[in-house]
Coordinates of C-alpha atoms and ligand atoms in Angstrom, one line a residue:
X163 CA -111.8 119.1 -29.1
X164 CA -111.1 120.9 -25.9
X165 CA -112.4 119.0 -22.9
X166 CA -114.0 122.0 -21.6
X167 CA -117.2 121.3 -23.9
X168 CA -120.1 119.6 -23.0
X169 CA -121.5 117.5 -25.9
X170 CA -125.6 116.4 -26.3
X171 CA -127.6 115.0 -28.3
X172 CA -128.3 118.2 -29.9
X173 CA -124.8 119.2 -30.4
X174 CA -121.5 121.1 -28.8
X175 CA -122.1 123.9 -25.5
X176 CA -119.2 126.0 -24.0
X177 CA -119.7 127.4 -20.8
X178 CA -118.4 131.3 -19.8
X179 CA -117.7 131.9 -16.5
X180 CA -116.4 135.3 -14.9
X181 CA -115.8 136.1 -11.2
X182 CA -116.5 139.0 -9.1
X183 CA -114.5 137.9 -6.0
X184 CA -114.7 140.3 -2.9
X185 CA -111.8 139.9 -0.8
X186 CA -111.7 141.8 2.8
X187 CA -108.2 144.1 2.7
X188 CA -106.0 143.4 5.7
X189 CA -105.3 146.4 7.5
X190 CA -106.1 147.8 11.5
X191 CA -108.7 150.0 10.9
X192 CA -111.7 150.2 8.3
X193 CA -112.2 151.6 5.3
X194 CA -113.6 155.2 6.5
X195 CA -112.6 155.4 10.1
X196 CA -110.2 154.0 13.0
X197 CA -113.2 151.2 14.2
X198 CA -111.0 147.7 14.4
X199 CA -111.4 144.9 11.8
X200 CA -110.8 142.2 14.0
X201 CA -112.8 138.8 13.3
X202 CA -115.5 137.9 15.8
X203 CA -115.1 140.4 18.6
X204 CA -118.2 140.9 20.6
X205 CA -121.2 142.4 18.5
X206 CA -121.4 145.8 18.0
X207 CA -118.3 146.1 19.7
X208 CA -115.9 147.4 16.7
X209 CA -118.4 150.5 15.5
X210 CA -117.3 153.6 15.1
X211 CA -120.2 157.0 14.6
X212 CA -118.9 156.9 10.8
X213 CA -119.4 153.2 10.6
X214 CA -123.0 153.3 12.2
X215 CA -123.6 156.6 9.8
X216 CA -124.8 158.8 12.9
X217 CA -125.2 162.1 11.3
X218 CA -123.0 164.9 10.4
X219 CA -119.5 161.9 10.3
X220 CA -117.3 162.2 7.4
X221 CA -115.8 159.7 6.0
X222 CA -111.6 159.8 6.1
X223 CA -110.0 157.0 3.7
X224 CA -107.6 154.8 4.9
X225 CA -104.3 154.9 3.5
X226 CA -103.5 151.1 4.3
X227 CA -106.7 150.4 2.3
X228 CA -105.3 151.8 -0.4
X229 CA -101.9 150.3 -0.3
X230 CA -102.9 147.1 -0.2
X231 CA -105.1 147.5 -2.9
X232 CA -102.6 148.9 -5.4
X233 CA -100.5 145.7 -4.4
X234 CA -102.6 143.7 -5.3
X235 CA -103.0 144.9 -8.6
X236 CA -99.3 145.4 -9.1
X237 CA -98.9 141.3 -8.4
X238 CA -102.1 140.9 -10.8
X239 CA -99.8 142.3 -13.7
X240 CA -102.7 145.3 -14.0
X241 CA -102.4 148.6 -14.4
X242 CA -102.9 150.7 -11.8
X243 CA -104.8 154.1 -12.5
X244 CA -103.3 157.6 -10.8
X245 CA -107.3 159.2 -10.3
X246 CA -109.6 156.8 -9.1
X247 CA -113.2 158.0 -7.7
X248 CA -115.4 156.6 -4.9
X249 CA -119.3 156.4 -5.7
X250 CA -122.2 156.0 -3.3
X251 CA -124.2 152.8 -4.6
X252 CA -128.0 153.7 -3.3
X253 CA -129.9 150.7 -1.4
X254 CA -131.5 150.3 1.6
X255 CA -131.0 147.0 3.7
X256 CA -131.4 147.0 7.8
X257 CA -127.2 146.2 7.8
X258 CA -126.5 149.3 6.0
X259 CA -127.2 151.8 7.7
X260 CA -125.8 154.7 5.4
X261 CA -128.3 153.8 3.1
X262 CA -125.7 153.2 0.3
X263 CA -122.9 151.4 0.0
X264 CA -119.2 153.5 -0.6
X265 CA -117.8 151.9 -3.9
X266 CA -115.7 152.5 -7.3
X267 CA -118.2 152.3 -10.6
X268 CA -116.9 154.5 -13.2
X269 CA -112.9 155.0 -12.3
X270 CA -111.7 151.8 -10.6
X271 CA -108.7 152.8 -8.5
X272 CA -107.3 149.4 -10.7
X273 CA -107.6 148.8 -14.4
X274 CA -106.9 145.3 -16.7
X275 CA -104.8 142.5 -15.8
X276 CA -103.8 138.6 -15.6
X277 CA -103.5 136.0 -13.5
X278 CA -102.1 133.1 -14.5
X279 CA -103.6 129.0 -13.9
X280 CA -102.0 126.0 -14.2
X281 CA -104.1 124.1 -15.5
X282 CA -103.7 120.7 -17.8
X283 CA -99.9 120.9 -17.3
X284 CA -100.4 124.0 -19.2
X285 CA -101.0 127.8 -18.3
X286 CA -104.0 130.4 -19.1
X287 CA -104.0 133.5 -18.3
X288 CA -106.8 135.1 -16.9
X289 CA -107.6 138.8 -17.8
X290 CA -108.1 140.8 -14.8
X291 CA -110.9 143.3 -15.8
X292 CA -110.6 145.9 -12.9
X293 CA -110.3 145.9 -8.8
X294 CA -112.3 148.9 -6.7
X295 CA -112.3 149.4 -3.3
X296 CA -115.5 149.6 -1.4
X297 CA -117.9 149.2 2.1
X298 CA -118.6 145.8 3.9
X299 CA -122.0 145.9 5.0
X300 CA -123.0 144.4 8.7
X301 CA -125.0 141.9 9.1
X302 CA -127.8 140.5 10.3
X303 CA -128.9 138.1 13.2
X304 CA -131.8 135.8 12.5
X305 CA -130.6 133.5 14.7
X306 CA -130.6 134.7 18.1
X307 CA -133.9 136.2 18.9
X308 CA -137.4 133.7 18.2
X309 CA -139.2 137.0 17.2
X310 CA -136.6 139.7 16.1
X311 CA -133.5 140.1 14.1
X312 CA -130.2 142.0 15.3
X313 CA -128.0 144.1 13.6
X314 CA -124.3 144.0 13.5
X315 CA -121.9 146.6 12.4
X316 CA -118.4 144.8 13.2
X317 CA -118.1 144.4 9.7
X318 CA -120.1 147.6 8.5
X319 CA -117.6 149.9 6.9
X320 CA -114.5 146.9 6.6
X321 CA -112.4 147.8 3.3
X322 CA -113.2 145.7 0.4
X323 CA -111.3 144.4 -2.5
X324 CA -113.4 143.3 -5.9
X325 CA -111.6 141.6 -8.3
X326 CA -113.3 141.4 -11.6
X327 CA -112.1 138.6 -13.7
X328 CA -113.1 138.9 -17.7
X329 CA -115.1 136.0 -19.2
X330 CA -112.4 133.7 -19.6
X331 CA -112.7 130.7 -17.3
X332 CA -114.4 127.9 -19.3
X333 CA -114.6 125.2 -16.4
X334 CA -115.3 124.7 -12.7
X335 CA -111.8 123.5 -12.9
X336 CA -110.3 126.5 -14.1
X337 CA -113.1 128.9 -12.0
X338 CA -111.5 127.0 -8.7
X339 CA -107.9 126.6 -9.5
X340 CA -108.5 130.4 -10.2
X341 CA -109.5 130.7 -6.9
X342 CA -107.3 128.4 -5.2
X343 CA -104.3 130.7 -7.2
X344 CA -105.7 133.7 -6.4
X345 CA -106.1 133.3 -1.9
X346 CA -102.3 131.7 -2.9
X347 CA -100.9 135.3 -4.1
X348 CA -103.4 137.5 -1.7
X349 CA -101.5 135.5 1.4
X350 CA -98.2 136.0 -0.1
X351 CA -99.0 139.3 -0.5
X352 CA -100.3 139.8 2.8
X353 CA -103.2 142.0 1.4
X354 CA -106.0 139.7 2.6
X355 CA -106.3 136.7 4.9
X356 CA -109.0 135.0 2.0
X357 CA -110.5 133.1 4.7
X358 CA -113.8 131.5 3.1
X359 CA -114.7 130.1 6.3
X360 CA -114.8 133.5 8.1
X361 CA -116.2 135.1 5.0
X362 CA -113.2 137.5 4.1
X363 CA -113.1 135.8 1.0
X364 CA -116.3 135.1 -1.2
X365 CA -117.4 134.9 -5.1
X366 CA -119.8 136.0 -7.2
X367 CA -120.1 133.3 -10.3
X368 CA -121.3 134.3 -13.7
X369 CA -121.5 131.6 -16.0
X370 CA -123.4 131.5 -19.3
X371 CA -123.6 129.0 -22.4
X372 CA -123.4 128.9 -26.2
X373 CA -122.3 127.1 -29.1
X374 CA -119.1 127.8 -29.3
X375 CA -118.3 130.2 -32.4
X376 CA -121.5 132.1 -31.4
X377 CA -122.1 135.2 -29.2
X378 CA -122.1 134.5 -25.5
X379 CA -125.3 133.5 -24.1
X380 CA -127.5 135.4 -21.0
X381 CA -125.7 134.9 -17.7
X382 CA -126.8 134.2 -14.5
X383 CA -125.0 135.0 -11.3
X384 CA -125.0 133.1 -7.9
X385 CA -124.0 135.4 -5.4
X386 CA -121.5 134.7 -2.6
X387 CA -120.2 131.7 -3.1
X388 CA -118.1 131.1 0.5
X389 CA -116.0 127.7 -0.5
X390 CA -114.0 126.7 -3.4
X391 CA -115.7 122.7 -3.6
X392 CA -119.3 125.1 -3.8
X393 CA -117.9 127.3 -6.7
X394 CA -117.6 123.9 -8.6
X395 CA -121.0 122.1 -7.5
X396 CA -122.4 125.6 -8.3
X397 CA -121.5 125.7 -11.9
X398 CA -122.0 121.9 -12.6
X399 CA -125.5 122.8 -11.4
X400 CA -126.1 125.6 -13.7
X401 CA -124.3 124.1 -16.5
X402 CA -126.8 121.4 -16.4
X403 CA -130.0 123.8 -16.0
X404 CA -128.8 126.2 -18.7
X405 CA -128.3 123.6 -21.2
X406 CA -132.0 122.1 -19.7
X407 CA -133.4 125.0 -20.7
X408 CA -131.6 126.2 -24.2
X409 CA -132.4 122.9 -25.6
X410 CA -136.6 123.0 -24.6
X411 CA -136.1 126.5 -27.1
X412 CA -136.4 128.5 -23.9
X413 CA -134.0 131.8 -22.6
X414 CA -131.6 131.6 -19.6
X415 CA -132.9 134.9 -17.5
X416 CA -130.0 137.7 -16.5
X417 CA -130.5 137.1 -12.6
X418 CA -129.0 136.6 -9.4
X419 CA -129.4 133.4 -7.9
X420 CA -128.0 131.9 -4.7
X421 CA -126.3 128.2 -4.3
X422 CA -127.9 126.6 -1.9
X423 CA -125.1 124.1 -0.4
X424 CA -127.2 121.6 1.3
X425 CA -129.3 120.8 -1.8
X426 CA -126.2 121.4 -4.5
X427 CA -129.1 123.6 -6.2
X428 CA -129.0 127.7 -7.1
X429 CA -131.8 129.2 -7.3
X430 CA -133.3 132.3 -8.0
X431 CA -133.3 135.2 -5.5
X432 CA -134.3 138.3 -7.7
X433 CA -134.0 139.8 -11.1
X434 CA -130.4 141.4 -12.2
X435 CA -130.0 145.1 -11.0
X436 CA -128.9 147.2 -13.7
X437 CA -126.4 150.7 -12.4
X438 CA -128.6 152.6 -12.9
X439 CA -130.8 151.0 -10.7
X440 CA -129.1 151.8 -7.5
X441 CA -128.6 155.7 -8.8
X442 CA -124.7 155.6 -8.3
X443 CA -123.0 158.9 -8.3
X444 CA -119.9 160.3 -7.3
X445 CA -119.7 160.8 -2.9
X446 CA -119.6 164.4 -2.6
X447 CA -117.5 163.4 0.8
X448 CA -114.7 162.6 -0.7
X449 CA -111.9 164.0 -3.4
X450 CA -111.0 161.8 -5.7
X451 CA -108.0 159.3 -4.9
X452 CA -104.3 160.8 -6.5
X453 CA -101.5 159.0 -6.4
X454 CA -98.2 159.8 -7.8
X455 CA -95.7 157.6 -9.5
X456 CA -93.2 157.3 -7.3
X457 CA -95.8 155.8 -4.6
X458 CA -96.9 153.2 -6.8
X459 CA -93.3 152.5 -7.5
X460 CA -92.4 152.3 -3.9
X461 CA -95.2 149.5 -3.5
X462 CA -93.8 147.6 -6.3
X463 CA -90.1 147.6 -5.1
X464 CA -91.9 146.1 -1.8
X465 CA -93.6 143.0 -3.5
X466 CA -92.6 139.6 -1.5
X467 CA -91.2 136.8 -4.0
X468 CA -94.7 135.6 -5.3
X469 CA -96.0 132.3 -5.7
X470 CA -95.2 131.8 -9.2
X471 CA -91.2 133.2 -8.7
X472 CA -90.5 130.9 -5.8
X473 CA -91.7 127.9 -7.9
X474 CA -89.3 128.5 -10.1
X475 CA -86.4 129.5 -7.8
X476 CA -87.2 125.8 -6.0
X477 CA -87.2 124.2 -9.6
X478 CA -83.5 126.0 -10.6
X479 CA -81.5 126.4 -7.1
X480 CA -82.8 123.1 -5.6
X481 CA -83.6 121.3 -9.1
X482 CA -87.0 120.4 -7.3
X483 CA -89.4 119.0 -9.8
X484 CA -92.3 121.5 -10.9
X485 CA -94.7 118.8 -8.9
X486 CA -92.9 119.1 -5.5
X487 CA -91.9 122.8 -6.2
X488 CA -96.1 123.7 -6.4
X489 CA -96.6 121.3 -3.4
X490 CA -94.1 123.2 -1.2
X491 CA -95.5 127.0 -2.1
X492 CA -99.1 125.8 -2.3
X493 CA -99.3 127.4 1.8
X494 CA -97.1 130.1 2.9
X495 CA -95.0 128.5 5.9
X496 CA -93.9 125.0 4.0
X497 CA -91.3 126.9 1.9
X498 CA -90.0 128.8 5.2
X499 CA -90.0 125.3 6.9
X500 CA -87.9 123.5 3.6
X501 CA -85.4 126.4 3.4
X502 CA -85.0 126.3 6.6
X503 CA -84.0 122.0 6.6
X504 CA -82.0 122.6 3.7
X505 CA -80.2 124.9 5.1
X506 CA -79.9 122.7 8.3
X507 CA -78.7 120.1 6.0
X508 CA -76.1 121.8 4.2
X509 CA -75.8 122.1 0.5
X510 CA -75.0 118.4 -1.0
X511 CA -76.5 116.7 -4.0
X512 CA -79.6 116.0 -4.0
X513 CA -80.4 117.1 -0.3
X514 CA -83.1 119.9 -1.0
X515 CA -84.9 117.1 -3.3
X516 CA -85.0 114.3 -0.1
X517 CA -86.0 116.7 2.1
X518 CA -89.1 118.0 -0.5
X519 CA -90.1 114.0 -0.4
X520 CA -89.8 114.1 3.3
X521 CA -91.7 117.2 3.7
X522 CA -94.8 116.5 1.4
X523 CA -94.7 112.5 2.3
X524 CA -94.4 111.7 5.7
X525 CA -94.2 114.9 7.7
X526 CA -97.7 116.0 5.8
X527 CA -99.1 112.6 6.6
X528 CA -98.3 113.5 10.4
X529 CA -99.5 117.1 10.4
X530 CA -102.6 115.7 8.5
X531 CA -103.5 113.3 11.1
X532 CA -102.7 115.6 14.4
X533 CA -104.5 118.4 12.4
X534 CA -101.3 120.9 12.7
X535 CA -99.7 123.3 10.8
X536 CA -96.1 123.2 9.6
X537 CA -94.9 125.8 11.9
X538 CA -96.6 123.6 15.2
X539 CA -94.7 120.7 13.6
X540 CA -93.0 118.5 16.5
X541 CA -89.9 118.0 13.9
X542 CA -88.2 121.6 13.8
X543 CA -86.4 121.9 10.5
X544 CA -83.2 121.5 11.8
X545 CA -84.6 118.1 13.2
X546 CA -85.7 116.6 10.0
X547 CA -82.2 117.8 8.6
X548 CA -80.4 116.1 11.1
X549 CA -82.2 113.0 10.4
X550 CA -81.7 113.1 6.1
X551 CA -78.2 113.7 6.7
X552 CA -78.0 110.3 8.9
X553 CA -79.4 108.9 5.8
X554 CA -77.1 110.8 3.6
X555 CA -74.0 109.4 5.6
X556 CA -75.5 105.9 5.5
X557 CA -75.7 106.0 9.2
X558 CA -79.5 104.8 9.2
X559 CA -81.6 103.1 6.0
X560 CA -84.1 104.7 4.6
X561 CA -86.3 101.9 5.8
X562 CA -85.1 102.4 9.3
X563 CA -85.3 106.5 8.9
X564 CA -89.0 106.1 8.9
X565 CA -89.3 104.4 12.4
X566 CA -86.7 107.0 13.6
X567 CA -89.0 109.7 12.0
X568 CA -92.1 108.6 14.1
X569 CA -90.2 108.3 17.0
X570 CA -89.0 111.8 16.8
X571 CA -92.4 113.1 16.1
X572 CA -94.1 111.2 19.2
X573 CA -90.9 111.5 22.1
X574 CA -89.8 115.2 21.0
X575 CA -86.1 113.5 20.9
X576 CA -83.4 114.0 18.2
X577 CA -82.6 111.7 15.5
X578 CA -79.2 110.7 16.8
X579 CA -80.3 109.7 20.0
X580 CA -82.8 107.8 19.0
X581 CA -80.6 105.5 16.9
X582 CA -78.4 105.1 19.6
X583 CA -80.5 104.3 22.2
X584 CA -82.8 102.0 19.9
X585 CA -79.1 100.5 18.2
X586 CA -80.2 101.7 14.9
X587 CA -76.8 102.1 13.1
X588 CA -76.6 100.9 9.9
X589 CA -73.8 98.1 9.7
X590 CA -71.5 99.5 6.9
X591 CA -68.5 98.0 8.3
X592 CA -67.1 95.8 5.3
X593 CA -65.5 92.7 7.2
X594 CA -68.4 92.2 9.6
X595 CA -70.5 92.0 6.3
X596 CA -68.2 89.9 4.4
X597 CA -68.0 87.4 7.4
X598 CA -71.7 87.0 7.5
X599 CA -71.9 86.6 4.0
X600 CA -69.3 83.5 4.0
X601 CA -71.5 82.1 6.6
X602 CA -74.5 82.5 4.7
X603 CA -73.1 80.9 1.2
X604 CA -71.6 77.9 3.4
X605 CA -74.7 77.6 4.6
X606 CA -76.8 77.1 1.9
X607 CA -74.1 75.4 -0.6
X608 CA -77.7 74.3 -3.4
X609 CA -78.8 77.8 -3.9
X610 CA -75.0 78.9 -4.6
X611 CA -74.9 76.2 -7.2
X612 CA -78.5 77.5 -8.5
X613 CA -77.2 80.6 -9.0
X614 CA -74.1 80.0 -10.6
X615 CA -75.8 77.7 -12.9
X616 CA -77.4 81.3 -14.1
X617 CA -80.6 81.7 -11.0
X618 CA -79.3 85.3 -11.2
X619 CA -82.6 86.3 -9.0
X620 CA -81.3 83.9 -6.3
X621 CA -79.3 86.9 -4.8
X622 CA -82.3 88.0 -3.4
X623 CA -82.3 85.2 -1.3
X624 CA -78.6 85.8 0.0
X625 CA -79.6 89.5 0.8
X626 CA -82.6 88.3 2.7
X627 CA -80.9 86.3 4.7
X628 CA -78.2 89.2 5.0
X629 CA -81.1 90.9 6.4
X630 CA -82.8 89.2 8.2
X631 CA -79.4 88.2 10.6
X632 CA -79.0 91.9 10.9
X633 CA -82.4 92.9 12.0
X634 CA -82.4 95.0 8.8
X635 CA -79.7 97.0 9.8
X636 CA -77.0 96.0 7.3
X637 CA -76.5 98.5 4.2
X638 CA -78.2 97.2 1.2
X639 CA -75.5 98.5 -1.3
X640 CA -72.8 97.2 0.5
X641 CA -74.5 93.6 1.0
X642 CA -75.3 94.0 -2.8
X643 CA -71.5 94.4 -3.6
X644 CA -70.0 92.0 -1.1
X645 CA -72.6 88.8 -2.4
X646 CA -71.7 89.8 -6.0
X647 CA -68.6 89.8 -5.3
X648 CA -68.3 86.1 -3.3
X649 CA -71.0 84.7 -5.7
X650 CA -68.7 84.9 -8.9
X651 CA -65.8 83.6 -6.5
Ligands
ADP982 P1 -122.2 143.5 -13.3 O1 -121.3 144.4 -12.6 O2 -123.5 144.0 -13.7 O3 -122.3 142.2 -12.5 P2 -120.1 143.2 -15.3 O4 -120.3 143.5 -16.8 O5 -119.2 144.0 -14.5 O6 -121.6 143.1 -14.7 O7 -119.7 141.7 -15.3 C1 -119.6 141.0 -14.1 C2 -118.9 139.7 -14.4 O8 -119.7 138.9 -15.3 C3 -117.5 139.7 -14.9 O9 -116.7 138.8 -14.2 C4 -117.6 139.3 -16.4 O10 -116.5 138.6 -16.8 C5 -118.8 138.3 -16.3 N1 -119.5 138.1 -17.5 C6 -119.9 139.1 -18.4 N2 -120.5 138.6 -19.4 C7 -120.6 137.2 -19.2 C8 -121.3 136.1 -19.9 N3 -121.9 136.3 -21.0 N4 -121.2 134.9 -19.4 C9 -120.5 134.7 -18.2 N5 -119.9 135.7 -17.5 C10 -120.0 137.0 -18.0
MG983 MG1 -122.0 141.6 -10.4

């Protein structure tokens, strides 16, 4: 039975989930007019007479907006439709100061697609339903004034992306990793920066139940969800209350509800608008959007490698396993950082695979700690390749490599110097090691006879000693063979 269920007393559920995610396009200028998009400027500040609807402005659409929107949909495998329409969705709220919100209802500027998930070690696909462009609203202030709210427009009028997923997630597993894959491919793409914390990224959750082999249940939807871990709590919470109430005999309501984060609870905020309800209709502002083949073709020749291809170019040309492969693309400077060390390093076996270990190990650990990103790392890429190839030459140990690793990271020096000054070199040097060894076994003539008698763990104790008289310097392989070697003398 698929692990996605959720078993009672009273039998087998399977939840439904679909997500309306609204992504903020990444472009200059708004949606309708040249206003700037920048995050946090001063209030007010980035408002233009079409963004703050003074009357008589026209709105002009931006081409970027579109662009990046048809990108999008070209990476999300969907097909992209030649006439799309913008429609004014009717509401009032004190941040929208048109009165309605500019959207896509009836012709989407992009039809069905897929995204795929890893999840399980397997993949799912994801059908894409549509993506329209429409208005950000403002926002409003309650925090500022004891007795009054503000309004502000930075945001009012900033191009929006919706992606519509179909009902196919069946998990908060599957409705993060979704998301998690998603803000991946949008900042490859470069169409959005998917923030959550600054809002430019932010999900609507449907999620109903039924017995599965049934119809799907009544859904509810909790609105603006603004961080991946929330998506989850969100639908554990509902999961729990839906089932609560289908199993006392009574009806989940079609509703929006909002998660509130402190708590871990949704709750209700008001009953589910219908279209009709907010009176949409075509804007008699604007034509219809037309674009020709050869535009949408030019957009596609410009796709950047994607997450999904440069996993498995890592996996073929560096013969990284699928694990480190995902690790190294899962942001989009480690991959720039790793080519760039194995390029350092030079192309021998087995290189681009110590430097993934090195990358998502210990420099991670160090970046983690200092709170940095790869490209502030203190270890340049050509650094850290500098240091695998003294490992690769058997210049340093492994062991020793780590010490000479934090050393780097904390005095800004290179590898090389650092085992110099510190007299870090490996001893490979074969008759230097064979005379230590010959002192060792004429020192200790009862564990020789130990081991011949058939002690074969004994050597252990030789290469300690081995060790331990060179301050760990002496290369282990070498000791290895050397001992062997004497032992059976
Ligand atoms: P609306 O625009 O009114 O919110 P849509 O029909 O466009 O409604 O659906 C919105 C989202 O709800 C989509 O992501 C869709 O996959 C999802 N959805 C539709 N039916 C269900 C259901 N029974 N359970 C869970 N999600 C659903
Ligand atoms: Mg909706």
């Amino acid at each position: 039975m698929s692990k996605n269920y959720v078993k009672t007393s009273t039998g087998t559920w399977e939840v439904v989930i679909g997500l309306e995610v609204h992504t903020q396009i990444k472009t200059n200028s708004k949606l309708f007019s040249g206003a700037a998009t920048t995050f946090a400027g001063e209030p007010n500040s980035q408002v233009s007479f079409v963004d703050a609807a003074m009357p008589g402005m026209l709105p002009v659409p931006n081409k970027a907006c579109i662009e990046q929107t048809v990108k999008t949909g070209l990476a999300l495998n969907a097909l992209i439709n030649l006439v799309s329409v913008f429609d004014r969705k009717n509401y009032f709220y004190p941040d929208l100061p048109q009165g309605y919100q500019i959207s896509q209802l009836y012709h989407p500027i992009v039809g069905p697609g897929y995204l795929e998930i890893d999840i399980d070690d397997t993949v799912k696909k994801i059908g894409i339903e549509r993506i329209h462009i429409e208005q950000d609203a403002g926002k409003s202030v309650h925090d500022v004034m004891p007795s009054s709210s503000l309004i502000d427009l930075n945001r009012s009028g900033i191009g929006l992306m919706e992606i519509v997923t179909q009902p196919d997630i069946r998990s908060g597993e599957e409705a993060m990793e979704f998301i998690r894959k998603l803000r991946l491919l949008l900042w490859y793409l470069g169409t959005s920066d998917a923030n959550m914390e600054e809002g430019s990224l932010r999900a609507d959750v449907n999620i109903s139940m039924h017995r599965p082999g049934t119809p799907f249940g009544t859904r509810a939807e909790i609105k603006n969800v603004n961080s991946i871990r929330f998506i989850g709590q969100a639908i554990e919470y509902e999961i729990n209350r839906q089932i609560g109430l289908l199993e006392e005999g009574e009806q989940v309501v079609q509703e929006t509800r909002l998660f509130d984060a402190a708590k871990g609870v949704t709750r209700s905020m008001r009953g589910k608008e219908d279209a009709q309800d907010y009176r949409y209709f075509p804007d008699p502002d604007l034509l219809p959007v037309i674009l020709d083949e050869g535009f949408v073709q030019g957009l596609k020749d410009s796709l950047p490698e994607l997450p999904d291809q440069k996993k498995k170019r890592f996996m073929e040309s560096y013969g990284l396993s699928k694990y480190d492969a995902s690790v190294i693309i899962s942001d989009i400077r480690t991959p720039t950082y790793f080519e760039s060390a194995v390029k350092n390093a030079g192309e021998k076996e087995g290189t681009a695979k110590l430097i993934a270990n090195w990358v998502t190990t210990e420099l991670f650990r160090v970046l983690k700690e200092e709170s940095l990103e790869i490209d502030q790392s203190k270890i340049p890429a050509a650094s850290l390749a500098e240091l695998v190839n003294l490992i690769q030459d058997g210049t340093i140990s492994g062991r020793t490599a780590k010490e000479v690793f934090l050393d780097m990271w904390t005095t800004g020096k290179p590898a090389k110097i650092i085992v110099e000054e510190k007299g870090l070199l490996q001893i490979s040097n074969t008759s230097e090691l064979e005379q230590l060894a010959e002192n060792v076994i004429q020192e200790n003539p009862d564990v020789v006879q130990k081991y011949k008698a058939g002690k074969d763990k004994l050597l252990g104790f030789f290469v300690g000693k081995m060790m331990q008289l060179t301050g760990g310097k002496a290369n282990p392989k070498i000791v290895n063979e050397i001992l062997v070697k004497k032992l059976s003398e």
